[in-house]
Protein backbone atom coordinates (compact mmCIF):
# COMPACT_ATOMS: atom_id res chain seq x y z
CA UNK A 1 0.00 0.00 0.00
CA UNK A 2 2.81 2.44 0.87
CA UNK A 3 4.45 1.80 -2.49
CA UNK A 4 1.25 2.39 -4.39
CA UNK A 5 0.67 5.60 -2.43
CA UNK A 6 4.19 6.67 -3.48
CA UNK A 7 3.39 5.73 -7.09
CA UNK A 8 0.19 7.76 -7.11
CA UNK A 9 1.72 10.76 -5.30
CA UNK A 10 4.54 10.97 -7.87
CA UNK A 11 2.47 10.52 -11.03
CA UNK A 12 3.37 6.87 -11.56
CA UNK A 13 1.15 6.46 -14.60
CA UNK A 14 3.37 9.01 -16.37
CA UNK A 15 6.76 7.67 -15.25
CA UNK A 16 9.18 6.83 -18.02
CA UNK A 17 9.46 3.32 -16.57
CA UNK A 18 6.81 1.91 -14.25
CA UNK A 19 7.49 -1.74 -14.99
CA UNK A 20 5.40 -4.07 -12.82
CA UNK A 21 4.13 -1.33 -10.47
CA UNK A 22 0.67 -2.27 -9.21
CA UNK A 23 0.91 -5.73 -10.75
CA UNK A 24 0.76 -9.07 -9.00
CA UNK A 25 4.51 -9.51 -9.59
CA UNK A 26 6.69 -9.61 -6.48
CA UNK A 27 7.62 -6.12 -5.26
CA UNK A 28 11.27 -7.02 -5.89
CA UNK A 29 10.44 -6.98 -9.63
CA UNK A 30 8.94 -3.48 -9.56
CA UNK A 31 11.13 -0.89 -11.25
CA UNK A 32 13.36 1.00 -8.78
CA UNK A 33 12.55 -1.20 -5.76
CA UNK A 34 14.96 -3.45 -3.86
CA UNK A 35 14.04 -5.76 -1.01
CA UNK A 36 15.91 -7.74 1.63
CA UNK A 37 15.73 -11.51 2.14
CA UNK A 38 12.51 -11.12 4.12
CA UNK A 39 10.82 -9.20 1.30
CA UNK A 40 10.95 -5.84 3.11
CA UNK A 41 11.58 -2.79 0.93
CA UNK A 42 15.11 -1.48 1.54
CA UNK A 43 15.70 0.79 -1.46
CA UNK A 44 13.74 3.10 -3.73
CA UNK A 45 16.03 4.42 -6.44
CA UNK A 46 14.86 6.73 -9.21
CA UNK A 47 17.20 8.59 -11.55
CA UNK A 48 15.05 10.74 -13.78
CA UNK A 49 11.96 8.71 -14.66
CA UNK A 50 9.62 11.73 -14.72
CA UNK A 51 8.53 11.64 -11.08
CA UNK A 52 6.38 14.63 -10.09
CA UNK A 53 5.49 15.55 -6.52
CA UNK A 54 3.65 18.84 -6.08
CA UNK A 55 3.03 18.38 -2.37
CA UNK A 56 4.29 15.85 0.16
CA UNK A 57 4.58 12.10 -0.17
CA UNK A 58 1.95 10.05 1.59
CA UNK A 59 2.28 9.37 5.32
CA UNK A 60 2.14 5.66 4.50
CA UNK A 61 5.84 5.94 3.52
CA UNK A 62 6.50 5.70 7.26
CA UNK A 63 5.39 2.07 7.00
CA UNK A 64 8.52 1.23 5.02
CA UNK A 65 10.33 0.44 8.28
CA UNK A 66 13.38 -1.13 6.58
CA UNK A 67 13.88 1.56 3.93
CA UNK A 68 17.58 2.44 4.01
CA UNK A 69 18.07 4.14 0.65
CA UNK A 70 15.83 6.74 -0.99
CA UNK A 71 17.13 8.35 -4.16
CA UNK A 72 14.85 10.76 -6.01
CA UNK A 73 16.97 12.46 -8.66
CA UNK A 74 15.90 14.72 -11.49
CA UNK A 75 12.23 14.81 -10.63
CA UNK A 76 9.77 17.66 -10.46
CA UNK A 77 9.54 18.25 -6.72
CA UNK A 78 8.27 21.34 -4.92
CA UNK A 79 10.00 20.61 -1.62
CA UNK A 80 11.88 18.01 0.36
CA UNK A 81 9.05 15.68 1.42
CA UNK A 82 8.37 16.05 5.16
CA UNK A 83 7.32 12.43 5.60
CA UNK A 84 11.00 11.55 5.21
CA UNK A 85 11.65 12.87 8.72
CA UNK A 86 9.66 9.90 10.04
CA UNK A 87 11.64 7.22 8.20
CA UNK A 88 14.21 6.58 10.92
CA UNK A 89 15.86 3.69 9.08
CA UNK A 90 17.19 5.91 6.26
CA UNK A 91 20.94 5.73 5.78
CA UNK A 92 21.16 7.24 2.29
CA UNK A 93 18.95 10.06 1.05
CA UNK A 94 19.38 12.07 -2.11
CA UNK A 95 16.95 14.38 -3.91
CA UNK A 96 17.20 16.82 -6.78
CA UNK A 97 14.97 18.67 -9.16
CA UNK A 98 15.33 18.38 -12.90
CA UNK A 99 18.32 19.70 -14.81
CA UNK A 100 16.47 22.87 -15.80
CA UNK A 101 14.07 23.04 -12.85
CA UNK A 102 16.14 22.92 -9.66
CA UNK A 103 14.48 22.12 -6.39
CA UNK A 104 13.72 25.58 -4.99
CA UNK A 105 13.02 25.35 -1.30
CA UNK A 106 14.51 25.60 2.14
CA UNK A 107 16.49 22.70 3.55
CA UNK A 108 14.24 21.98 6.54
CA UNK A 109 15.58 22.11 10.09
CA UNK A 110 14.15 18.63 10.67
CA UNK A 111 16.85 17.22 8.38
CA UNK A 112 18.93 17.04 11.56
CA UNK A 113 16.55 14.40 12.94
CA UNK A 114 17.70 11.81 10.38
CA UNK A 115 20.54 10.68 12.62
CA UNK A 116 21.03 7.30 10.90
CA UNK A 117 22.03 8.98 7.63
CA UNK A 118 25.53 8.28 6.43
CA UNK A 119 25.03 9.81 2.99
CA UNK A 120 23.04 12.96 2.21
CA UNK A 121 22.81 14.54 -1.22
CA UNK A 122 20.69 17.63 -1.85
CA UNK A 123 20.54 19.48 -5.12
CA UNK A 124 18.59 22.68 -5.55
CA UNK A 125 18.55 26.41 -5.06
CA UNK A 126 18.80 26.61 -1.27
CA UNK A 127 19.12 29.91 0.59
CA UNK A 128 21.10 28.32 3.44
CA UNK A 129 22.27 25.10 5.08
CA UNK A 130 20.58 24.81 8.48
CA UNK A 131 22.78 24.42 11.56
CA UNK A 132 20.77 21.28 12.42
CA UNK A 133 22.66 19.42 9.69
CA UNK A 134 25.49 19.16 12.23
CA UNK A 135 23.31 16.71 14.23
CA UNK A 136 23.95 14.11 11.53
CA UNK A 137 27.02 12.71 13.26
CA UNK A 138 26.93 9.45 11.27
CA UNK A 139 27.42 11.25 7.95
CA UNK A 140 30.36 10.02 5.92
CA UNK A 141 29.32 11.88 2.77
CA UNK A 142 27.57 15.24 2.37
CA UNK A 143 26.88 16.74 -1.03
CA UNK A 144 25.01 19.95 -1.67
CA UNK A 145 24.68 21.13 -5.23
CA UNK A 146 23.26 24.45 -6.33
CA UNK A 147 21.57 25.52 -9.53
CA UNK A 148 24.26 25.04 -12.17
CA UNK A 149 22.82 27.69 -14.47
CA UNK A 150 23.22 30.64 -12.08
CA UNK A 151 24.77 29.38 -8.87
CA UNK A 152 23.49 30.07 -5.39
CA UNK A 153 24.99 31.71 -2.32
CA UNK A 154 23.81 29.72 0.75
CA UNK A 155 23.29 32.95 2.65
CA UNK A 156 27.02 33.54 2.75
CA UNK A 157 27.80 31.00 5.46
CA UNK A 158 28.22 27.35 6.26
CA UNK A 159 27.43 25.71 9.58
CA UNK A 160 30.38 24.59 11.68
CA UNK A 161 30.76 21.01 10.47
CA UNK A 162 33.52 20.14 12.95
CA UNK A 163 31.42 17.68 14.97
CA UNK A 164 30.73 15.57 11.87
CA UNK A 165 33.67 13.37 12.88
CA UNK A 166 32.87 10.57 10.41
CA UNK A 167 32.62 12.89 7.40
CA UNK A 168 35.01 11.74 4.67
CA UNK A 169 33.51 13.52 1.68
CA UNK A 170 32.16 17.07 1.49
CA UNK A 171 31.00 18.41 -1.84
CA UNK A 172 29.45 21.84 -2.24
CA UNK A 173 29.16 22.77 -5.89
CA UNK A 174 27.49 25.46 -7.97
CA UNK A 175 27.44 27.86 -5.04
CA UNK A 176 29.27 31.15 -4.79
CA UNK A 177 31.28 30.77 -1.60
CA UNK A 178 33.35 33.74 -0.58
CA UNK A 179 33.96 32.30 2.86
CA UNK A 180 36.31 29.94 4.63
CA UNK A 181 35.16 26.40 5.21
CA UNK A 182 34.85 26.08 9.01
Coordinates of C-alpha atoms in Angstrom, one line a residue:
X1 CA 0.0 0.0 0.0
X2 CA 2.8 2.4 0.9
X3 CA 4.5 1.8 -2.5
X4 CA 1.3 2.4 -4.4
X5 CA 0.7 5.6 -2.4
X6 CA 4.2 6.7 -3.5
X7 CA 3.4 5.7 -7.1
X8 CA 0.2 7.8 -7.1
X9 CA 1.7 10.8 -5.3
X10 CA 4.5 11.0 -7.9
X11 CA 2.5 10.5 -11.0
X12 CA 3.4 6.9 -11.6
X13 CA 1.1 6.5 -14.6
X14 CA 3.4 9.0 -16.4
X15 CA 6.8 7.7 -15.3
X16 CA 9.2 6.8 -18.0
X17 CA 9.5 3.3 -16.6
X18 CA 6.8 1.9 -14.3
X19 CA 7.5 -1.7 -15.0
X20 CA 5.4 -4.1 -12.8
X21 CA 4.1 -1.3 -10.5
X22 CA 0.7 -2.3 -9.2
X23 CA 0.9 -5.7 -10.8
X24 CA 0.8 -9.1 -9.0
X25 CA 4.5 -9.5 -9.6
X26 CA 6.7 -9.6 -6.5
X27 CA 7.6 -6.1 -5.3
X28 CA 11.3 -7.0 -5.9
X29 CA 10.4 -7.0 -9.6
X30 CA 8.9 -3.5 -9.6
X31 CA 11.1 -0.9 -11.2
X32 CA 13.4 1.0 -8.8
X33 CA 12.5 -1.2 -5.8
X34 CA 15.0 -3.4 -3.9
X35 CA 14.0 -5.8 -1.0
X36 CA 15.9 -7.7 1.6
X37 CA 15.7 -11.5 2.1
X38 CA 12.5 -11.1 4.1
X39 CA 10.8 -9.2 1.3
X40 CA 10.9 -5.8 3.1
X41 CA 11.6 -2.8 0.9
X42 CA 15.1 -1.5 1.5
X43 CA 15.7 0.8 -1.5
X44 CA 13.7 3.1 -3.7
X45 CA 16.0 4.4 -6.4
X46 CA 14.9 6.7 -9.2
X47 CA 17.2 8.6 -11.6
X48 CA 15.0 10.7 -13.8
X49 CA 12.0 8.7 -14.7
X50 CA 9.6 11.7 -14.7
X51 CA 8.5 11.6 -11.1
X52 CA 6.4 14.6 -10.1
X53 CA 5.5 15.5 -6.5
X54 CA 3.7 18.8 -6.1
X55 CA 3.0 18.4 -2.4
X56 CA 4.3 15.8 0.2
X57 CA 4.6 12.1 -0.2
X58 CA 1.9 10.0 1.6
X59 CA 2.3 9.4 5.3
X60 CA 2.1 5.7 4.5
X61 CA 5.8 5.9 3.5
X62 CA 6.5 5.7 7.3
X63 CA 5.4 2.1 7.0
X64 CA 8.5 1.2 5.0
X65 CA 10.3 0.4 8.3
X66 CA 13.4 -1.1 6.6
X67 CA 13.9 1.6 3.9
X68 CA 17.6 2.4 4.0
X69 CA 18.1 4.1 0.6
X70 CA 15.8 6.7 -1.0
X71 CA 17.1 8.4 -4.2
X72 CA 14.8 10.8 -6.0
X73 CA 17.0 12.5 -8.7
X74 CA 15.9 14.7 -11.5
X75 CA 12.2 14.8 -10.6
X76 CA 9.8 17.7 -10.5
X77 CA 9.5 18.2 -6.7
X78 CA 8.3 21.3 -4.9
X79 CA 10.0 20.6 -1.6
X80 CA 11.9 18.0 0.4
X81 CA 9.0 15.7 1.4
X82 CA 8.4 16.0 5.2
X83 CA 7.3 12.4 5.6
X84 CA 11.0 11.5 5.2
X85 CA 11.6 12.9 8.7
X86 CA 9.7 9.9 10.0
X87 CA 11.6 7.2 8.2
X88 CA 14.2 6.6 10.9
X89 CA 15.9 3.7 9.1
X90 CA 17.2 5.9 6.3
X91 CA 20.9 5.7 5.8
X92 CA 21.2 7.2 2.3
X93 CA 19.0 10.1 1.1
X94 CA 19.4 12.1 -2.1
X95 CA 17.0 14.4 -3.9
X96 CA 17.2 16.8 -6.8
X97 CA 15.0 18.7 -9.2
X98 CA 15.3 18.4 -12.9
X99 CA 18.3 19.7 -14.8
X100 CA 16.5 22.9 -15.8
X101 CA 14.1 23.0 -12.9
X102 CA 16.1 22.9 -9.7
X103 CA 14.5 22.1 -6.4
X104 CA 13.7 25.6 -5.0
X105 CA 13.0 25.4 -1.3
X106 CA 14.5 25.6 2.1
X107 CA 16.5 22.7 3.6
X108 CA 14.2 22.0 6.5
X109 CA 15.6 22.1 10.1
X110 CA 14.1 18.6 10.7
X111 CA 16.8 17.2 8.4
X112 CA 18.9 17.0 11.6
X113 CA 16.5 14.4 12.9
X114 CA 17.7 11.8 10.4
X115 CA 20.5 10.7 12.6
X116 CA 21.0 7.3 10.9
X117 CA 22.0 9.0 7.6
X118 CA 25.5 8.3 6.4
X119 CA 25.0 9.8 3.0
X120 CA 23.0 13.0 2.2
X121 CA 22.8 14.5 -1.2
X122 CA 20.7 17.6 -1.8
X123 CA 20.5 19.5 -5.1
X124 CA 18.6 22.7 -5.5
X125 CA 18.5 26.4 -5.1
X126 CA 18.8 26.6 -1.3
X127 CA 19.1 29.9 0.6
X128 CA 21.1 28.3 3.4
X129 CA 22.3 25.1 5.1
X130 CA 20.6 24.8 8.5
X131 CA 22.8 24.4 11.6
X132 CA 20.8 21.3 12.4
X133 CA 22.7 19.4 9.7
X134 CA 25.5 19.2 12.2
X135 CA 23.3 16.7 14.2
X136 CA 24.0 14.1 11.5
X137 CA 27.0 12.7 13.3
X138 CA 26.9 9.4 11.3
X139 CA 27.4 11.3 7.9
X140 CA 30.4 10.0 5.9
X141 CA 29.3 11.9 2.8
X142 CA 27.6 15.2 2.4
X143 CA 26.9 16.7 -1.0
X144 CA 25.0 19.9 -1.7
X145 CA 24.7 21.1 -5.2
X146 CA 23.3 24.4 -6.3
X147 CA 21.6 25.5 -9.5
X148 CA 24.3 25.0 -12.2
X149 CA 22.8 27.7 -14.5
X150 CA 23.2 30.6 -12.1
X151 CA 24.8 29.4 -8.9
X152 CA 23.5 30.1 -5.4
X153 CA 25.0 31.7 -2.3
X154 CA 23.8 29.7 0.8
X155 CA 23.3 32.9 2.7
X156 CA 27.0 33.5 2.7
X157 CA 27.8 31.0 5.5
X158 CA 28.2 27.3 6.3
X159 CA 27.4 25.7 9.6
X160 CA 30.4 24.6 11.7
X161 CA 30.8 21.0 10.5
X162 CA 33.5 20.1 12.9
X163 CA 31.4 17.7 15.0
X164 CA 30.7 15.6 11.9
X165 CA 33.7 13.4 12.9
X166 CA 32.9 10.6 10.4
X167 CA 32.6 12.9 7.4
X168 CA 35.0 11.7 4.7
X169 CA 33.5 13.5 1.7
X170 CA 32.2 17.1 1.5
X171 CA 31.0 18.4 -1.8
X172 CA 29.5 21.8 -2.2
X173 CA 29.2 22.8 -5.9
X174 CA 27.5 25.5 -8.0
X175 CA 27.4 27.9 -5.0
X176 CA 29.3 31.2 -4.8
X177 CA 31.3 30.8 -1.6
X178 CA 33.3 33.7 -0.6
X179 CA 34.0 32.3 2.9
X180 CA 36.3 29.9 4.6
X181 CA 35.2 26.4 5.2
X182 CA 34.9 26.1 9.0

